[in-house]
Coordinates of C-alpha atoms and ligand atoms in Angstrom, one line a residue:
X1 CA 0.0 0.0 0.0
X2 CA 2.7 2.5 -0.9
X3 CA 1.9 6.2 -1.0
X4 CA 3.8 9.0 -2.6
X5 CA 3.8 12.3 -0.8
X6 CA 3.0 15.1 -3.3
X7 CA 4.8 17.7 -1.2
X8 CA 8.5 18.1 -1.8
X9 CA 10.4 15.5 0.2
X10 CA 13.8 16.1 1.9
X11 CA 16.6 14.5 -0.1
X12 CA 17.8 12.1 2.6
X13 CA 20.1 9.2 2.1
X14 CA 18.5 5.8 1.4
X15 CA 18.5 3.3 4.2
X16 CA 17.6 -0.3 3.4
X17 CA 15.7 -2.2 6.0
X18 CA 15.3 -5.7 4.6
X19 CA 13.1 -5.2 1.5
X20 CA 11.9 -1.8 2.6
X21 CA 13.7 1.3 1.6
X22 CA 13.5 4.3 3.9
X23 CA 14.3 7.8 2.6
X24 CA 15.7 9.1 -0.7
X25 CA 12.2 9.6 -2.1
X26 CA 10.9 6.1 -1.3
X27 CA 7.2 5.9 -0.3
X28 CA 6.7 6.7 3.4
X29 CA 6.8 3.3 5.1
X30 CA 4.2 2.7 7.8
X31 CA 5.4 0.7 10.7
X32 CA 3.8 -1.0 13.7
X33 CA 4.8 -3.0 16.7
X34 CA 3.6 -6.3 18.1
X35 CA 1.8 -6.1 21.5
X36 CA 1.7 -9.9 21.9
X37 CA 4.1 -11.6 24.3
X38 CA 7.2 -12.3 22.2
X39 CA 7.5 -15.7 23.8
X40 CA 4.1 -16.6 22.5
X41 CA 5.4 -17.5 19.0
X42 CA 2.0 -18.3 17.5
X43 CA 0.4 -15.1 18.7
X44 CA 3.3 -13.0 17.6
X45 CA 3.6 -14.6 14.1
X46 CA -0.2 -14.1 13.8
X47 CA 0.1 -10.4 14.8
X48 CA 3.1 -9.9 12.5
X49 CA 1.0 -11.2 9.6
X50 CA -2.0 -9.1 10.6
X51 CA 0.2 -6.0 10.6
X52 CA 2.0 -6.9 7.4
X53 CA -1.3 -7.5 5.6
X54 CA -2.6 -4.1 6.8
X55 CA 0.4 -2.6 5.0
X56 CA 3.2 -2.4 7.6
X57 CA 6.5 -2.1 5.8
X58 CA 8.4 -2.9 9.1
X59 CA 7.1 -4.8 12.1
X60 CA 8.8 -4.2 15.4
X61 CA 9.1 -6.8 18.2
X62 CA 10.4 -6.3 21.8
X63 CA 13.1 -8.6 22.9
X64 CA 14.5 -8.3 26.4
X65 CA 16.1 -11.7 27.3
X66 CA 17.5 -14.9 25.9
X67 CA 14.1 -16.7 26.0
X68 CA 12.7 -14.0 23.8
X69 CA 15.7 -14.3 21.5
X70 CA 14.9 -18.0 21.1
X71 CA 11.3 -17.1 20.3
X72 CA 12.5 -14.5 17.8
X73 CA 14.5 -17.1 15.9
X74 CA 11.3 -19.2 15.4
X75 CA 9.2 -16.1 14.5
X76 CA 11.8 -15.2 11.9
X77 CA 11.5 -18.7 10.4
X78 CA 7.7 -18.4 10.2
X79 CA 7.4 -14.9 8.7
X80 CA 8.8 -13.0 5.8
X81 CA 7.8 -9.7 7.2
X82 CA 10.5 -7.0 7.6
X83 CA 11.4 -7.2 11.3
X84 CA 12.9 -4.7 13.6
X85 CA 13.8 -5.2 17.3
X86 CA 13.4 -2.7 20.0
X87 CA 16.3 -2.9 22.5
X88 CA 15.6 -1.3 25.9
X89 CA 18.1 -1.4 28.7
X90 CA 20.3 -4.3 27.6
X91 CA 21.9 -3.1 24.4
X92 CA 24.2 -6.2 24.4
X93 CA 21.3 -8.3 23.1
X94 CA 21.9 -6.7 19.7
X95 CA 24.5 -9.4 18.9
X96 CA 21.9 -12.1 19.6
X97 CA 19.0 -10.6 17.7
X98 CA 20.9 -9.0 14.8
X99 CA 21.0 -12.2 12.6
X100 CA 17.2 -12.6 12.8
X101 CA 16.0 -9.0 12.1
X102 CA 16.5 -6.2 9.5
X103 CA 16.8 -3.3 11.9
X104 CA 17.8 -2.7 15.5
X105 CA 16.4 0.2 17.5
X106 CA 18.4 1.5 20.4
X107 CA 17.6 4.4 22.8
X108 CA 20.7 6.6 23.6
X109 CA 19.0 7.4 26.9
X110 CA 19.2 3.8 28.0
X111 CA 22.9 3.0 27.1
X112 CA 24.2 4.1 30.5
X113 CA 22.1 1.4 32.3
X114 CA 24.5 -1.4 31.7
X115 CA 28.3 -1.5 31.7
X116 CA 28.3 1.9 33.5
X117 CA 32.0 2.4 33.3
X118 CA 32.2 1.9 29.5
X119 CA 32.3 5.0 27.3
X120 CA 29.2 5.6 25.2
X121 CA 31.4 5.9 22.2
X122 CA 32.6 2.3 22.7
X123 CA 29.0 1.0 23.0
X124 CA 28.0 2.8 19.8
X125 CA 31.0 1.4 18.0
X126 CA 30.0 -2.1 19.1
X127 CA 26.4 -1.6 18.0
X128 CA 27.6 -0.3 14.6
X129 CA 29.8 -3.4 14.3
X130 CA 27.0 -5.7 15.1
X131 CA 24.7 -4.1 12.6
X132 CA 27.3 -4.2 9.9
X133 CA 28.1 -7.9 10.5
X134 CA 24.4 -8.9 10.6
X135 CA 23.2 -6.7 7.7
X136 CA 20.9 -4.6 9.9
X137 CA 20.0 -0.9 9.8
X138 CA 19.9 1.0 13.0
X139 CA 17.3 3.4 14.4
X140 CA 18.6 5.9 16.9
X141 CA 15.4 6.4 18.9
X142 CA 15.4 9.2 21.4
X143 CA 12.5 10.0 23.6
X144 CA 11.6 13.0 25.8
X145 CA 10.8 10.6 28.7
X146 CA 14.3 9.1 28.7
X147 CA 16.9 11.6 27.5
X148 CA 20.5 10.6 28.3
X149 CA 21.4 12.3 31.6
X150 CA 24.6 13.9 30.2
X151 CA 22.5 15.8 27.7
X152 CA 20.0 16.9 30.3
X153 CA 22.9 18.3 32.3
X154 CA 24.4 20.0 29.3
X155 CA 21.1 21.8 28.4
X156 CA 19.4 22.5 31.7
X157 CA 15.8 23.5 31.4
X158 CA 15.7 22.7 27.7
X159 CA 14.7 19.1 27.4
X160 CA 13.9 19.5 23.7
X161 CA 17.4 20.7 22.8
X162 CA 18.9 17.9 24.9
X163 CA 16.8 15.4 22.9
X164 CA 17.8 16.8 19.6
X165 CA 21.5 17.2 20.5
X166 CA 21.6 13.6 21.8
X167 CA 20.2 12.3 18.5
X168 CA 22.7 14.5 16.5
X169 CA 25.6 13.2 18.7
X170 CA 24.7 9.6 18.1
X171 CA 24.4 10.2 14.3
X172 CA 27.9 11.7 14.4
X173 CA 29.2 8.7 16.4
X174 CA 27.7 6.3 13.9
X175 CA 29.4 8.1 11.0
X176 CA 32.7 8.1 12.9
X177 CA 32.3 4.3 12.9
X178 CA 31.7 4.6 9.1
X179 CA 28.1 3.3 9.6
X180 CA 25.4 5.2 7.7
X181 CA 22.4 2.9 7.6
X182 CA 20.8 5.0 10.2
X183 CA 17.3 6.3 10.8
X184 CA 16.5 8.7 13.6
X185 CA 13.3 9.2 15.7
X186 CA 12.6 12.0 18.2
X187 CA 9.4 11.2 20.1
X188 CA 7.2 12.6 22.8
X189 CA 3.6 12.4 23.8
X190 CA 3.1 16.1 23.0
X191 CA 2.5 16.6 19.2
X192 CA 3.9 20.1 19.4
X193 CA 7.2 18.9 20.9
X194 CA 7.4 16.2 18.2
X195 CA 7.0 18.8 15.5
X196 CA 9.6 21.1 17.1
X197 CA 12.1 18.3 17.7
X198 CA 11.8 16.9 14.2
X199 CA 12.1 20.3 12.6
X200 CA 15.2 21.1 14.5
X201 CA 16.8 17.8 13.7
X202 CA 15.8 18.0 10.0
X203 CA 17.3 21.4 9.7
X204 CA 20.6 20.2 11.2
X205 CA 20.7 16.9 9.3
X206 CA 18.5 17.0 6.2
X207 CA 20.4 13.9 4.9
X208 CA 19.3 11.5 7.7
X209 CA 15.9 9.8 7.3
X210 CA 13.4 10.4 10.0
X211 CA 11.0 8.0 11.7
X212 CA 8.0 10.0 13.0
X213 CA 6.0 9.0 16.1
X214 CA 3.9 10.5 18.9
X215 CA 4.5 8.2 21.8
X216 CA 1.6 7.2 24.1
X217 CA -0.9 9.0 21.9
X218 CA -3.6 6.8 23.7
X219 CA -6.9 5.5 22.5
X220 CA -8.8 6.5 19.4
X221 CA -10.1 9.0 18.6
X222 CA -7.9 11.2 20.7
X223 CA -4.8 9.2 19.9
X224 CA -5.4 9.6 16.2
X225 CA -6.0 13.3 16.5
X226 CA -2.8 13.9 18.5
X227 CA -0.8 11.9 15.9
X228 CA -2.4 13.7 13.0
X229 CA -1.6 17.1 14.5
X230 CA 2.1 16.2 14.4
X231 CA 2.3 14.1 11.3
X232 CA 0.3 16.4 9.1
X233 CA 2.5 19.4 9.8
X234 CA 5.8 17.4 9.3
X235 CA 4.8 15.4 6.3
X236 CA 3.5 18.5 4.6
X237 CA 6.9 20.0 5.1
X238 CA 8.6 17.0 3.5
X239 CA 9.8 15.8 6.9
X240 CA 9.3 12.1 7.7
X241 CA 10.4 9.0 5.8
X242 CA 8.7 6.4 7.9
X243 CA 5.9 6.7 10.5
X244 CA 4.5 4.7 13.4
X245 CA 1.0 5.5 14.8
X246 CA 1.0 4.4 18.5
X247 CA -2.5 3.6 19.6
X248 CA -3.8 1.9 22.7
X249 CA -5.9 -0.9 21.2
X250 CA -6.8 -4.5 22.0
X251 CA -4.6 -7.0 20.2
X252 CA -7.2 -8.0 17.6
X253 CA -7.4 -4.3 16.5
X254 CA -3.7 -3.6 16.4
X255 CA -3.7 -3.4 12.5
X256 CA -5.8 -0.2 12.9
X257 CA -2.5 1.6 13.7
X258 CA -1.2 0.8 10.2
X259 CA -4.5 1.7 8.5
X260 CA -4.5 5.1 10.3
X261 CA -0.9 5.6 9.2
X262 CA -1.8 5.1 5.5
X263 CA -4.9 7.3 5.9
X264 CA -2.8 10.2 7.2
X265 CA -0.3 9.9 4.4
X266 CA -3.1 9.8 1.8
X267 CA -4.9 12.8 3.4
X268 CA -1.7 14.9 3.4
X269 CA -1.0 14.0 -0.2
X270 CA -4.5 15.2 -1.1
X271 CA -4.3 18.3 1.0
X272 CA -6.9 17.1 3.7
X273 CA -6.0 18.4 7.1
X274 CA -7.8 18.3 10.4
X275 CA -8.7 21.5 12.3
X276 CA -9.8 21.2 15.9
X277 CA -9.0 24.5 17.5
X278 CA -9.7 23.6 21.1
X279 CA -8.1 20.2 21.0
X280 CA -5.5 19.8 23.8
X281 CA -7.0 22.6 26.0
X282 CA -8.6 20.2 28.5
X283 CA -8.0 16.9 30.1
X284 CA -5.2 15.0 28.4
X285 CA -4.9 11.2 28.7
X286 CA -1.7 9.7 27.4
X287 CA -1.5 5.9 27.2
X288 CA 1.2 3.6 25.8
X289 CA 0.3 1.4 22.9
X290 CA 1.4 -1.7 24.9
X291 CA 3.9 -4.2 23.7
X292 CA 5.4 -7.5 24.7
X293 CA 6.5 -5.9 28.0
X294 CA 3.0 -5.0 29.2
X295 CA 2.7 -6.4 32.7
X296 CA -0.9 -7.1 32.9
X297 CA -3.4 -8.2 30.3
X298 CA -5.9 -5.7 31.8
X299 CA -3.8 -2.7 30.7
X300 CA -5.9 -1.7 27.7
X301 CA -9.1 -2.1 29.8
X302 CA -7.5 0.0 32.5
X303 CA -6.7 2.8 30.1
X304 CA -10.3 2.8 28.9
X305 CA -11.6 2.8 32.5
X306 CA -9.4 5.8 33.3
X307 CA -10.9 7.7 30.3
X308 CA -14.4 6.8 31.4
X309 CA -13.8 7.7 35.1
X310 CA -12.2 11.1 34.3
X311 CA -14.8 12.3 31.7
X312 CA -16.3 14.6 34.3
X313 CA -13.1 16.5 34.4
X314 CA -12.8 17.1 30.6
X315 CA -12.6 20.9 30.9
X316 CA -9.6 20.8 33.3
X317 CA -6.1 21.0 32.0
X318 CA -4.8 18.0 33.7
X319 CA -2.5 15.3 32.1
X320 CA -2.9 11.7 33.2
X321 CA -0.4 9.1 31.9
X322 CA -1.2 5.4 31.8
X323 CA 1.7 3.0 31.0
X324 CA 1.8 -0.7 30.7
X325 CA 5.1 -1.6 32.4
X326 CA 7.9 -0.9 34.8
X327 CA 10.5 -0.4 31.9
X328 CA 9.1 2.9 30.7
X329 CA 6.3 3.6 33.1
X330 CA 8.2 5.5 35.8
X331 CA 10.1 7.8 33.4
X332 CA 7.2 8.4 31.0
X333 CA 4.9 9.5 33.7
X334 CA 7.3 12.0 35.2
X335 CA 5.8 15.0 33.5
X336 CA 2.2 14.1 34.0
X337 CA 0.0 15.5 36.8
X338 CA -1.1 12.0 37.6
X339 CA 0.7 8.8 36.4
X340 CA -0.2 5.2 36.5
X341 CA 1.9 2.2 35.4
X342 CA 1.2 -1.5 35.7
X343 CA 3.0 -4.1 37.6
X344 CA 2.0 -7.8 37.5
X345 CA -0.7 -7.5 40.2
X346 CA -0.8 -3.8 41.2
X347 CA -0.9 -0.4 39.5
X348 CA 1.6 2.2 40.6
X349 CA 0.2 5.7 41.1
X350 CA 2.1 9.0 41.3
X351 CA 1.3 12.6 41.4
X352 CA 3.7 15.1 39.8
X353 CA 6.6 12.8 39.8
X354 CA 6.1 11.6 43.4
X355 CA 4.9 8.0 43.9
X356 CA 1.8 7.7 46.1
X357 CA 1.8 3.9 46.2
X358 CA 0.9 0.7 44.5
X359 CA -2.7 -0.4 44.5
X360 CA -4.6 -3.4 43.2
X361 CA -6.7 -3.0 40.1
X362 CA -9.9 -2.6 42.1
X363 CA -8.6 0.1 44.3
X364 CA -6.5 2.2 42.0
X365 CA -9.4 3.9 40.1
X366 CA -11.2 5.4 43.1
X367 CA -7.8 6.5 44.4
X368 CA -7.1 8.1 41.1
X369 CA -10.4 10.0 41.3
X370 CA -9.6 11.2 44.8
X371 CA -6.2 12.6 43.5
X372 CA -7.8 14.2 40.5
X373 CA -10.5 15.8 42.7
X374 CA -7.7 17.1 44.9
X375 CA -5.8 18.7 42.0
X376 CA -9.0 20.4 40.7
X377 CA -9.9 21.7 44.2
X378 CA -6.3 23.0 44.8
X379 CA -6.3 24.8 41.5
X380 CA -9.7 26.3 42.3
X381 CA -8.4 27.5 45.6
X382 CA -5.3 29.0 44.2
X383 CA -6.9 30.3 41.1
X384 CA -4.5 28.3 39.0
X385 CA -5.4 28.0 35.3
X386 CA -7.7 25.3 34.1
X387 CA -8.9 24.9 30.6
X388 CA -12.2 26.6 31.6
X389 CA -10.3 29.5 33.0
X390 CA -8.1 29.8 29.9
X391 CA -11.0 29.6 27.5
Ligands
SF4_1 S1 5.3 1.5 28.4 FE1 6.0 -0.6 28.5 S2 4.3 -1.8 27.8 FE2 3.9 0.3 27.1 S3 4.7 0.3 25.0 FE3 6.3 1.1 26.4 S4 7.6 -0.7 26.9 FE4 5.6 -1.5 26.0

């Protein structure tokens, strides 16, 4: 289901990812990610097929340990989809997964978690070597929720610049290692930040293909609107060579991410843009799209329950983040007014970066409401701005 963007595209270099080309005028490739347990081979192969049939040019899978590497080998055997792997904290898994995938994504903000004494440059050199030896492309995937600490220190108070500079630095390191099969992503849950970060990066490095994404966009329709707000602007400016729409959906509807991605591309081509002037002025729920790491099957249901429970507060400018696991949950909820992330049997709740506690699934919703009421009451008492006040 290729699409050609009618607007002028940036003349990036071409990056081959298996049989999919990213950049250099190739159709914008739509990607997605499996939300099944990677160790459940049948379910993951089925979802890979579901996504590929919907038009996914690249399908990403999370691999965190040796058992999942074993599962990946079998998944690779059973599918001809173009596969990418998402490395989180343990970048050393790259050597084990490289032979079975076409692209490896690493997050510069997670490299310091293992082999703490080893210079970042050496880690990147090793990753470039693995990618070269296993015929993989690399995505340098930076994220506002997990910017490398040294860049946050270098750009105090300017998280966006820290994010962009971190991506530029890693690009330069890759080139120092003579490795150019690199795609970059700069993601956040705020569409405006995604637009700003990608524009800054594209200006500095117009030659490097960009993978666009709004993280934790949440459930449709809000998740689609947030994603469109960013993608429409960037694609219309010729920025973006591959896209991923991250939506919180049950597993049997995961292919909708790919369909939405193709629809956005087609709409931009034909000059159809959305206009929702008041969007983003009230309650904002961000929710991860879930993946193999999700710690409880009830996560998608929990995200839907949070939305239902908080409808009464629509007009208040409060951000609630709902995340599926302990890997990204704590960091990605830091900027929210209220954050929840799943553990196996409890849900962690925090307010403005401070953890309140871990509650079982039955208790966490009333507790969330209590905290939300408290925020609204405090703001009313201090005259702090809510969406209603601002309108
Ligand atoms: S927060 Fe966790 S479960 Fe959700 S998409 Fe990210 S890694 Fe997967």
